[in-house]
mmCIF file of C-alpha atoms in Angstrom:
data_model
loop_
_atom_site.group_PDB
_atom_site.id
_atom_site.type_symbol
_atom_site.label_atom_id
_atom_site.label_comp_id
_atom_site.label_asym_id
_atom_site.label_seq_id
_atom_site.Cartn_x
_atom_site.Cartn_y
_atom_site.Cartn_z
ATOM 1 C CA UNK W 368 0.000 0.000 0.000
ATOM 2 C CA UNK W 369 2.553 2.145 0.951
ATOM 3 C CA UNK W 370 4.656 1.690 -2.303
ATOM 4 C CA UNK W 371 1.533 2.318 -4.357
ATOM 5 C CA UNK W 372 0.976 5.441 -2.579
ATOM 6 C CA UNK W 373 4.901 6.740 -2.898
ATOM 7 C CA UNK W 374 4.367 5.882 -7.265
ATOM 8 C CA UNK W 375 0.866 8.269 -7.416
ATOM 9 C CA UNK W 376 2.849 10.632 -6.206
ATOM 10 C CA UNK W 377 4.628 12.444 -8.798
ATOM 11 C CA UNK W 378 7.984 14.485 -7.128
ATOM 12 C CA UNK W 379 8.563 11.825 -4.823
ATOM 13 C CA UNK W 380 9.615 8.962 -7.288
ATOM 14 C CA UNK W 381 10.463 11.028 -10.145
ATOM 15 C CA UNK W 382 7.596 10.386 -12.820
ATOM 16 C CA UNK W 383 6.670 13.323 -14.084
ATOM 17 C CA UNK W 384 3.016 13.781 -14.119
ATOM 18 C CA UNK W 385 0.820 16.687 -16.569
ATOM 19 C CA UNK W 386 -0.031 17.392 -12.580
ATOM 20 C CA UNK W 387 3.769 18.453 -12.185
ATOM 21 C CA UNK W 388 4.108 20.050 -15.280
ATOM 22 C CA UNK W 389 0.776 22.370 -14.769
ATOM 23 C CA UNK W 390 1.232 25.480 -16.478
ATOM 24 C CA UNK W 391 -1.400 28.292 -16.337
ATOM 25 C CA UNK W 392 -3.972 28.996 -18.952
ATOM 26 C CA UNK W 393 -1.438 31.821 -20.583
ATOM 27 C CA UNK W 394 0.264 28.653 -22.171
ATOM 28 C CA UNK W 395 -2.700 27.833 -23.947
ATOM 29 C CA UNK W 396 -2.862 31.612 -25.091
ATOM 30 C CA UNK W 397 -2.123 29.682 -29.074
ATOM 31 C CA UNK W 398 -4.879 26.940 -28.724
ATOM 32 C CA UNK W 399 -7.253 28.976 -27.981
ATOM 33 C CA UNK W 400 -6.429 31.947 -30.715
ATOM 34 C CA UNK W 401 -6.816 29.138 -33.246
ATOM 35 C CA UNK W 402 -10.085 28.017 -32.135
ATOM 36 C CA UNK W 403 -12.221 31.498 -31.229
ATOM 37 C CA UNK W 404 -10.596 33.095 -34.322
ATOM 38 C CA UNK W 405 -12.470 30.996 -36.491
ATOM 39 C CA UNK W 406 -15.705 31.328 -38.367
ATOM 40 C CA UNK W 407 -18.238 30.227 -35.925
ATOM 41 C CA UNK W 408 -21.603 30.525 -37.266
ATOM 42 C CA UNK W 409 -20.413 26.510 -39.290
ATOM 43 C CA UNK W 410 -19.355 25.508 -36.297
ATOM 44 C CA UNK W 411 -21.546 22.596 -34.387
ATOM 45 C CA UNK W 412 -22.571 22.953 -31.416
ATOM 46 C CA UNK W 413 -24.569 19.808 -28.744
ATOM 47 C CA UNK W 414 -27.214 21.262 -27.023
ATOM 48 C CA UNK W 415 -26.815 20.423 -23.235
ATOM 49 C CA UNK W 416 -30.559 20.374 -22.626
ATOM 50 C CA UNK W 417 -32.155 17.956 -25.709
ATOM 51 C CA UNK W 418 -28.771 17.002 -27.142
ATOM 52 C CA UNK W 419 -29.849 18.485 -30.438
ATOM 53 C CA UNK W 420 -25.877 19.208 -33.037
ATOM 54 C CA UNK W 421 -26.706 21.672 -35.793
ATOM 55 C CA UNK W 422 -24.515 24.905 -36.543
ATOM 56 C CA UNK W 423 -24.147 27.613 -34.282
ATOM 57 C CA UNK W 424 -25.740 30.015 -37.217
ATOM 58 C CA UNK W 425 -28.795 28.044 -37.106
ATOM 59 C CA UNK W 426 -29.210 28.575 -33.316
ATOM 60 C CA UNK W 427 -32.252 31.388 -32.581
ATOM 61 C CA UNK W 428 -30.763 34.747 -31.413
ATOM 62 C CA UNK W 429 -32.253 37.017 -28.811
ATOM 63 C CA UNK W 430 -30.892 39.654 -26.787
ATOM 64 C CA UNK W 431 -30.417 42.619 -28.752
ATOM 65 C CA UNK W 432 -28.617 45.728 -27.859
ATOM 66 C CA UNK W 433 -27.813 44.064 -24.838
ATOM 67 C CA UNK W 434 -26.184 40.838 -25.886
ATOM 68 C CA UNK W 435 -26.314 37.868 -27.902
ATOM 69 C CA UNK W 436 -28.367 35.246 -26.412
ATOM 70 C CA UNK W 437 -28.106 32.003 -28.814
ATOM 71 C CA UNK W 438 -30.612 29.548 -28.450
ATOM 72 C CA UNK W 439 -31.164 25.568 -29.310
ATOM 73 C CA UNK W 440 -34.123 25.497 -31.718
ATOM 74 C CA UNK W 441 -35.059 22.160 -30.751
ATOM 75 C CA UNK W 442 -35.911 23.045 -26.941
ATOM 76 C CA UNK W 443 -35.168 26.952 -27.076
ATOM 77 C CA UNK W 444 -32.560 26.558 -23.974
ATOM 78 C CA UNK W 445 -29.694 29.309 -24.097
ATOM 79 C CA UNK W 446 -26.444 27.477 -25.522
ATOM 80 C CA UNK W 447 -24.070 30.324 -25.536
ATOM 81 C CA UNK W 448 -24.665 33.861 -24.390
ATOM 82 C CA UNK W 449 -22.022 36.941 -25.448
ATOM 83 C CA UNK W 450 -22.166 40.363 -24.324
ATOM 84 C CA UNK W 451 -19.570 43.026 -25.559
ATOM 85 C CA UNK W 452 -19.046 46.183 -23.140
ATOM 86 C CA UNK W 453 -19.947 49.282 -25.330
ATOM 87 C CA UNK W 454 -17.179 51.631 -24.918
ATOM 88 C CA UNK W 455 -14.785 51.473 -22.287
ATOM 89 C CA UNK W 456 -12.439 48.706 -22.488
ATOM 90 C CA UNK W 457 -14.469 46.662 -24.931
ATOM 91 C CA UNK W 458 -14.574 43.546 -22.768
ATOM 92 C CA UNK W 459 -16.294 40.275 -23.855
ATOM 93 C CA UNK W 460 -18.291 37.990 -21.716
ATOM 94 C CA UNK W 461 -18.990 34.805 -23.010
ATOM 95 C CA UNK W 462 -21.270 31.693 -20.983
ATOM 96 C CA UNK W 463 -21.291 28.562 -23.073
ATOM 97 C CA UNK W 464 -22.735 26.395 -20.487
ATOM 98 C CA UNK W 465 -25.614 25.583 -22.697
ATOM 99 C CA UNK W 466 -23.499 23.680 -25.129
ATOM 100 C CA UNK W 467 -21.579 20.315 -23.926
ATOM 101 C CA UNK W 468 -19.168 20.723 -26.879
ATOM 102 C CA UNK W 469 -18.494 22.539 -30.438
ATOM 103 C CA UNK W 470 -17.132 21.085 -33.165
ATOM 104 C CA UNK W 471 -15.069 23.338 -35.056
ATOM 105 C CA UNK W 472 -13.537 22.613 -38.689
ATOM 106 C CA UNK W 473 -11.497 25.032 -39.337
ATOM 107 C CA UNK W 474 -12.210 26.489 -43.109
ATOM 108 C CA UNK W 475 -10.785 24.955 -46.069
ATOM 109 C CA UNK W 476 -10.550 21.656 -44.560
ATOM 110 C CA UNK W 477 -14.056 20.493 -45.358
ATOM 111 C CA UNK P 1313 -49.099 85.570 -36.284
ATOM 112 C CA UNK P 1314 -45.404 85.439 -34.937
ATOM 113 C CA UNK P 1315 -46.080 86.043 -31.265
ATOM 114 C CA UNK P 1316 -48.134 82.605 -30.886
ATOM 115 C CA UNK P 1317 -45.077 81.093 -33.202
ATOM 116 C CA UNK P 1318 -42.143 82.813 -30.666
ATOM 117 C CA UNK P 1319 -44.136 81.794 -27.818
ATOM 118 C CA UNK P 1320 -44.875 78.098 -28.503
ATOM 119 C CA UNK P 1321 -40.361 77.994 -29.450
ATOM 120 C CA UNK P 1322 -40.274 79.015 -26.096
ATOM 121 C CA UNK P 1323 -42.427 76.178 -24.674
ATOM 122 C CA UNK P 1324 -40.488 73.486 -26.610
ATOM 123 C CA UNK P 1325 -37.117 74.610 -25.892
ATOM 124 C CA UNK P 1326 -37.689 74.972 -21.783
ATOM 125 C CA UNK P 1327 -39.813 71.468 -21.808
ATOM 126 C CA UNK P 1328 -36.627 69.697 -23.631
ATOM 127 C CA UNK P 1329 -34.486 71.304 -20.959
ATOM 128 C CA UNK P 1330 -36.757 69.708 -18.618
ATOM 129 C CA UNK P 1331 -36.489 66.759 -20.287
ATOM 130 C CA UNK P 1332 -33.062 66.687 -20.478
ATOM 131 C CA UNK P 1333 -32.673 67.030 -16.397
ATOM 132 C CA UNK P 1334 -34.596 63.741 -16.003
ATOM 133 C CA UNK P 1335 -31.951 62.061 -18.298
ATOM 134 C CA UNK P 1336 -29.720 59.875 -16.394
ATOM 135 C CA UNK P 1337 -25.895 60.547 -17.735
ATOM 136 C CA UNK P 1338 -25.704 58.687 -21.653
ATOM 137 C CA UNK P 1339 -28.945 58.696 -22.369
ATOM 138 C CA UNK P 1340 -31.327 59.438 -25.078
ATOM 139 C CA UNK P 1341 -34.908 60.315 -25.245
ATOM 140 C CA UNK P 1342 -37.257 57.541 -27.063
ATOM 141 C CA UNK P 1343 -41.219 58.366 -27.760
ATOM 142 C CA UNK P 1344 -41.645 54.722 -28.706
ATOM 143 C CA UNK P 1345 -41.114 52.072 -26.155
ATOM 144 C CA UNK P 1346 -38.382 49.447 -27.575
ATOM 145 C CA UNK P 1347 -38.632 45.453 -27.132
ATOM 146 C CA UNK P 1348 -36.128 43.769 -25.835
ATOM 147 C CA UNK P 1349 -35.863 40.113 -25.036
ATOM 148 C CA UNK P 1350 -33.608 37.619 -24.094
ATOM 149 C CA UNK P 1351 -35.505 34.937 -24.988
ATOM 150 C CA UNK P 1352 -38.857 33.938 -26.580
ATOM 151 C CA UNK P 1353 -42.070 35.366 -25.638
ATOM 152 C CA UNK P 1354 -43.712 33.185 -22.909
ATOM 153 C CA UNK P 1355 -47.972 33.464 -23.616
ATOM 154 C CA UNK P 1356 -48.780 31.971 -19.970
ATOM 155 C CA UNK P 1357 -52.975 31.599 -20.035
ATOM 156 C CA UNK P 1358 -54.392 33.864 -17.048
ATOM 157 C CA UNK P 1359 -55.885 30.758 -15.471
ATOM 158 C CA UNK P 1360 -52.420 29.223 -15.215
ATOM 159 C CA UNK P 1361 -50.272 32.562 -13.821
ATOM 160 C CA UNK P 1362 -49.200 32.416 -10.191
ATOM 161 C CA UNK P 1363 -47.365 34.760 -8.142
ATOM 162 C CA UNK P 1364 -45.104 33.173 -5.106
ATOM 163 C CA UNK P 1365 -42.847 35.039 -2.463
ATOM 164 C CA UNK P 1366 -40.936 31.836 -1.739
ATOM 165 C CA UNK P 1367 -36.961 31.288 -0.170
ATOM 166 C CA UNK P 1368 -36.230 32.798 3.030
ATOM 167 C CA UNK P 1369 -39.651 33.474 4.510
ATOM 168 C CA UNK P 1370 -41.557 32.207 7.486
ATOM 169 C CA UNK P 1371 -44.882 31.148 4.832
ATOM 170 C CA UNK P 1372 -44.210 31.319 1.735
ATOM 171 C CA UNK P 1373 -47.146 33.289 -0.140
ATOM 172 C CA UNK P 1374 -48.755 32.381 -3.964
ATOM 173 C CA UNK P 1375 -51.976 34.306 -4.874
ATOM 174 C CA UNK P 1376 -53.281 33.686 -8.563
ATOM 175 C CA UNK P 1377 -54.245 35.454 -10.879
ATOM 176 C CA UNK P 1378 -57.587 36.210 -9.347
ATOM 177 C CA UNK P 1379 -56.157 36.767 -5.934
ATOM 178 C CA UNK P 1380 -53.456 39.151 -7.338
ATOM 179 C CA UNK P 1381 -56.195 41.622 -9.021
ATOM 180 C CA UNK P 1382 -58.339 41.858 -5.789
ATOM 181 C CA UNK P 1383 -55.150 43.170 -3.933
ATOM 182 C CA UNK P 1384 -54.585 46.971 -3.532
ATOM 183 C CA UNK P 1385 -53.849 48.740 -7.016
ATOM 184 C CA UNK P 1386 -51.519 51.245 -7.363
ATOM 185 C CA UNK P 1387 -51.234 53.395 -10.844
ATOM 186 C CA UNK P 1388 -48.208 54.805 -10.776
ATOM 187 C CA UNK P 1389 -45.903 57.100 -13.340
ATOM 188 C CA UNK P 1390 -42.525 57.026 -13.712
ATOM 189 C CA UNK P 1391 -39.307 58.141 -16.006
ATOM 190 C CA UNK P 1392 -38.060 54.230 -17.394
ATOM 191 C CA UNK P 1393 -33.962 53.944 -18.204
ATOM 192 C CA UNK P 1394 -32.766 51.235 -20.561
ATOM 193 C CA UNK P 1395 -28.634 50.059 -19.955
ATOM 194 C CA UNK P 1396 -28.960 49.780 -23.817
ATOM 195 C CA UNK P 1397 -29.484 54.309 -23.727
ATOM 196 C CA UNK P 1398 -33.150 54.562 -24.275
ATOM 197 C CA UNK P 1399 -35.535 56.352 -21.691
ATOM 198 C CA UNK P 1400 -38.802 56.868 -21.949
ATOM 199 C CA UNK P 1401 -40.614 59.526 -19.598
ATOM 200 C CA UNK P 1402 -44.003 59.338 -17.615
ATOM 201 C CA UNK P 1403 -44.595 56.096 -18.342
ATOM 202 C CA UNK P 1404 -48.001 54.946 -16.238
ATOM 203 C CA UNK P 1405 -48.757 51.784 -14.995
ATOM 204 C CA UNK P 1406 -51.127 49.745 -12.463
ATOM 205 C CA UNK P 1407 -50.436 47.179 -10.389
ATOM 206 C CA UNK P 1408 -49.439 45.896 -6.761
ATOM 207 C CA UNK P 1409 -46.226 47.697 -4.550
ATOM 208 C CA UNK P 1410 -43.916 44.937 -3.163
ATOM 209 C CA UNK P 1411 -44.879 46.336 0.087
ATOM 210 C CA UNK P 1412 -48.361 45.001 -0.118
ATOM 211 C CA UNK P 1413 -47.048 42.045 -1.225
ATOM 212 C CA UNK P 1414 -44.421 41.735 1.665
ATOM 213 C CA UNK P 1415 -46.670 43.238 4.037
ATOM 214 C CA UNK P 1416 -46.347 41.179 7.625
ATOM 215 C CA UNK P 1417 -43.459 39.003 6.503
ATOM 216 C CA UNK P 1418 -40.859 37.709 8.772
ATOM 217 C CA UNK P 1419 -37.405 37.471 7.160
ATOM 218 C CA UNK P 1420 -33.530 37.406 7.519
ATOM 219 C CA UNK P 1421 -32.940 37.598 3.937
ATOM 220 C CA UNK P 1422 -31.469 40.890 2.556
ATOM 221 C CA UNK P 1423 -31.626 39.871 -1.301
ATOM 222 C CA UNK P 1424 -33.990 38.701 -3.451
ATOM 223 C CA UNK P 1425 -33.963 37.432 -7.209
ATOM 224 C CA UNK P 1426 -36.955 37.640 -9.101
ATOM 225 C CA UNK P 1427 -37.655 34.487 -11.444
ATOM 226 C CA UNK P 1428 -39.679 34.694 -14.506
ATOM 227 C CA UNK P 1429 -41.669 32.372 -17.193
ATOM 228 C CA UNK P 1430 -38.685 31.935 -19.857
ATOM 229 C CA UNK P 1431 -36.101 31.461 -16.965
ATOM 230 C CA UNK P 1432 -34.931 35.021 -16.824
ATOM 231 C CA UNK P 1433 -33.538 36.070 -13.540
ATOM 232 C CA UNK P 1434 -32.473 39.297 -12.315
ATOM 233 C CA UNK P 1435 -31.268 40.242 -8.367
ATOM 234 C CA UNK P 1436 -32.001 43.104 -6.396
ATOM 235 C CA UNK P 1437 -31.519 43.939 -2.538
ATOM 236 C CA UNK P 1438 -34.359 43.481 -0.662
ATOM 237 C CA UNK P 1439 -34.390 47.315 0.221
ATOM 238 C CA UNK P 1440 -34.436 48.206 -3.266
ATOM 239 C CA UNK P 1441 -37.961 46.297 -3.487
ATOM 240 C CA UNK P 1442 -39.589 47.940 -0.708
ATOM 241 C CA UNK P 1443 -40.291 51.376 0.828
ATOM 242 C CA UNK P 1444 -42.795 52.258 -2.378
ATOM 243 C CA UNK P 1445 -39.802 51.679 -5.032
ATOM 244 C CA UNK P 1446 -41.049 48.289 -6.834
ATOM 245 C CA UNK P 1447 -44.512 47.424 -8.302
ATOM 246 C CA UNK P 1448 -45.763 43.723 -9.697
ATOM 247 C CA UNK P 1449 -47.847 45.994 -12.699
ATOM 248 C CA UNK P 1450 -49.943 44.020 -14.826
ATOM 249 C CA UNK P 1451 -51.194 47.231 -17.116
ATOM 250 C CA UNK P 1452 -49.680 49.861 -19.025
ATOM 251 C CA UNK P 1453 -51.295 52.999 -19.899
ATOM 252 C CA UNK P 1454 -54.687 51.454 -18.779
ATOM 253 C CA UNK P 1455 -54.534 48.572 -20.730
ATOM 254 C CA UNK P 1456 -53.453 45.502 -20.126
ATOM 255 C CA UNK P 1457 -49.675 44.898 -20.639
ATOM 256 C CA UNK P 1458 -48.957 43.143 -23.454
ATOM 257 C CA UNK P 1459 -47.043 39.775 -23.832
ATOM 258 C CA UNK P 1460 -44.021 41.859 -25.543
ATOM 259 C CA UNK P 1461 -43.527 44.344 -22.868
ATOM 260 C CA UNK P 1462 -43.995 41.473 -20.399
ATOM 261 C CA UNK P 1463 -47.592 40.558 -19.861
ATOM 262 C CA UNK P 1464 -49.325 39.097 -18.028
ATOM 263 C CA UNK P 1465 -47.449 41.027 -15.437
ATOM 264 C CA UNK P 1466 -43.942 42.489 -14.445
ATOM 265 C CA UNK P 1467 -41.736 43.744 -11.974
ATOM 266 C CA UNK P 1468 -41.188 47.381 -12.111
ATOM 267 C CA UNK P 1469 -38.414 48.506 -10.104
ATOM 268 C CA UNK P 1470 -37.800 51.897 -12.250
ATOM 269 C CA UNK P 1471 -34.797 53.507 -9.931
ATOM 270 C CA UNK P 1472 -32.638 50.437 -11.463
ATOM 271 C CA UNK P 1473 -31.702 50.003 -15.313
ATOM 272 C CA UNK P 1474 -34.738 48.306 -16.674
ATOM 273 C CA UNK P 1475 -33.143 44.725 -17.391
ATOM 274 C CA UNK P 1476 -34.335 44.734 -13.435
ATOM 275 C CA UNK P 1477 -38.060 45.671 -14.124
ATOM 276 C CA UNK P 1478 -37.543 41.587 -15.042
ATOM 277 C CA UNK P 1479 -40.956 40.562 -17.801
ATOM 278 C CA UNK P 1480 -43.344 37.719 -17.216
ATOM 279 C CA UNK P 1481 -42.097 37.552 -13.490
ATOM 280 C CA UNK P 1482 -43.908 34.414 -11.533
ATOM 281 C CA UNK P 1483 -42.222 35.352 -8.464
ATOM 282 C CA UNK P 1484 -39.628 36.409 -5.910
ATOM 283 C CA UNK P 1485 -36.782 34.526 -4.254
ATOM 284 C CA UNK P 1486 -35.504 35.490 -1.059
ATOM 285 C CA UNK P 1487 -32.019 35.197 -0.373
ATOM 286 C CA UNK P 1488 -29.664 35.477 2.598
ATOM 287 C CA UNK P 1489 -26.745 35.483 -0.004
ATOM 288 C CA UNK P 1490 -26.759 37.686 -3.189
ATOM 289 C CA UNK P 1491 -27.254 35.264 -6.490
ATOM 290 C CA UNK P 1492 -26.285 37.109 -9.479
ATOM 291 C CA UNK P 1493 -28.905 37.241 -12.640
ATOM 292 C CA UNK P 1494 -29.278 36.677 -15.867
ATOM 293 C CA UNK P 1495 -27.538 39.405 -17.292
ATOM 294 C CA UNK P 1496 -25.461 40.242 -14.066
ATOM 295 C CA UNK P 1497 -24.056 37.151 -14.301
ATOM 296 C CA UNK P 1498 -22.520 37.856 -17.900
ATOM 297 C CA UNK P 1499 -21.099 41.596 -17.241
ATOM 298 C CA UNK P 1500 -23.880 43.963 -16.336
ATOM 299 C CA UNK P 1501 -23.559 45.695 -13.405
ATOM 300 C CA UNK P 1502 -24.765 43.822 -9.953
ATOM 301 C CA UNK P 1503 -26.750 46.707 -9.101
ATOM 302 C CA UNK P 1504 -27.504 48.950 -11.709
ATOM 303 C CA UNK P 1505 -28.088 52.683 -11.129
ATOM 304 C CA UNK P 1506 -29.050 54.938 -13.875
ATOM 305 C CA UNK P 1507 -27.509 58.085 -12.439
ATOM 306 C CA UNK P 1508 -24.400 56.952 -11.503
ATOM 307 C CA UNK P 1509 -24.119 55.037 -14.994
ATOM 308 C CA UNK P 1510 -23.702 51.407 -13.365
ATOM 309 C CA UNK P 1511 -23.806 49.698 -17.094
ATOM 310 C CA UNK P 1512 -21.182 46.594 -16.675
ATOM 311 C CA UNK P 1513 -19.331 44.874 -13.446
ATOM 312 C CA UNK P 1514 -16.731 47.795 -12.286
ATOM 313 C CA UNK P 1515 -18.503 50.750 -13.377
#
């Protein structure tokens, strides 16, 4: 028991574990530029409520002025919800708790 | 024929400098009265619309919709402020005052967060909804308020930026703990205050 312990954790045998290497979510800053700086209305999107893929430019939009509120038009739940500070700093907020994933191809690739 | 002309210039120009005194800071004057919706338009039937106090209250309260029309009415008119710029002045509505609604209640809670048909949410303190500053209205220039501006009924809490005056509200939560809206949870402002321009989180 005691060996099995010692080999889970990472430091104390020498394994080096994704938990050892943790960076912060700055290292990521290139993943994520490739993914939110593509075209996103032929991206598909599962709805977390009904489970219902189609493309995010298919989703119903409400919200106005205020904010984009996309949602499924199978069971009208919000999927993702933007809001862009006018003025100021120009801040986004963005909830995409509604969705349990999005597929994204990125153009040109079919 | 130029004295009634001069005189009625006069008249305009000192009623828009009224006007423009009961304009919170970045706002703009609207005749119309804009929609705006963050979801679908709920069409609730009359015989199914509830209202409930519920959360942190010795008995929680529900009247229906019969219930809630044989309660004291209050018609009340008041300047309206939109976060999106728009206000609209001496708008007049009818309906119930939170306090009426409270009335008698024993609580601890010192929030509440009002919950609506189309799961909109928005929060308020629980100060901000008494002491003759929130209405449940249910009509809108004598007529009945229409689905689009939030009918059957809505709260009207016009101090606040009107994403608080929350449409097709069923009810209010009371809450020990703040809870954060719909739209306060995504960058508005947690409270909201026309006149000191309390548009997104930090302002």
């Amino acid at each position: 028991m005691n060996e099995m312990s010692k080999s889970g954790q990472s430091g104390t045998t020498g394994e080096r574990s994704d938990e050892a290497l943790r960076l912060d979510g700055n290292a990521a800053a290139g993943l994520l530029a490739e993914v939110f700086a593509v075209e996103m209305t032929s991206a598909q999107s599962t709805c977390a409520g009904c489970g219902q893929t189609g493309p995010v430019g298919m989703l119903l939009l409400y919200g106005g002025e205020m904010g984009a509120v996309l949602r499924c038009p199978a069971c009208e739940r919000v999927q993702v919800r933007v809001v862009r500070e006018r003025g100021r700093a120009g801040r986004y907020w963005v909830d995409m708790r509604g969705m349990t994933t999005l597929r994204i191809t990125p153009s040109g690739l079919g | 024929m130029s004295i009634p002309f001069v005189s009625r210039g006069f008249t305009g120009r000192r009623q828009r400098s009224e006007e423009a005194q009961r304009l919170p800071p970045g706002q703009y004057l609207v005749r119309g009265f804009p929609v705006l919706s963050a979801g679908p338009t709920p069409r609730t039937p009359l015989e199914r619309w509830d209202f409930s106090i519920v959360g942190a209250v010795d008995q929680p309260r529900r009247w229906t919709w019969q219930e809630f029309q044989q309660l004291p009415q209050e018609t009340i008119t008041k300047d309206i402020h939109c976060v999106t710029k728009w206000s609209k002045l001496d708008t007049m509505w009818t309906g119930v005052s939170l306090d009426t609604l409270l009335q008698g209640m024993t609580t601890s809670a010192k929030y509440v967060l009002a919950f609506c048909d189309g799961d909109y949410t928005t929060n308020l303190p629980l100060d901000d909804v008494t002491g003759g500053k929130a209405w449940i209205v249910h009509a809108y220039a004598g007529a009945p308020l229409a689905p689009e501006h939030g009918g059957p009924a809505r709260l009207l809490a016009p101090h606040l930026y009107f994403w608080k005056s929350a449409k097709w509200v069923r009810g209010l939560r009371l809450l020990a703990e703040d809870e954060p809206g719909f739209w306060e949870s995504l960058g508005y402002h947690n409270y909201g205050d026309p006149w000191k321009e309390q548009r997104y989180a930090g302002d």
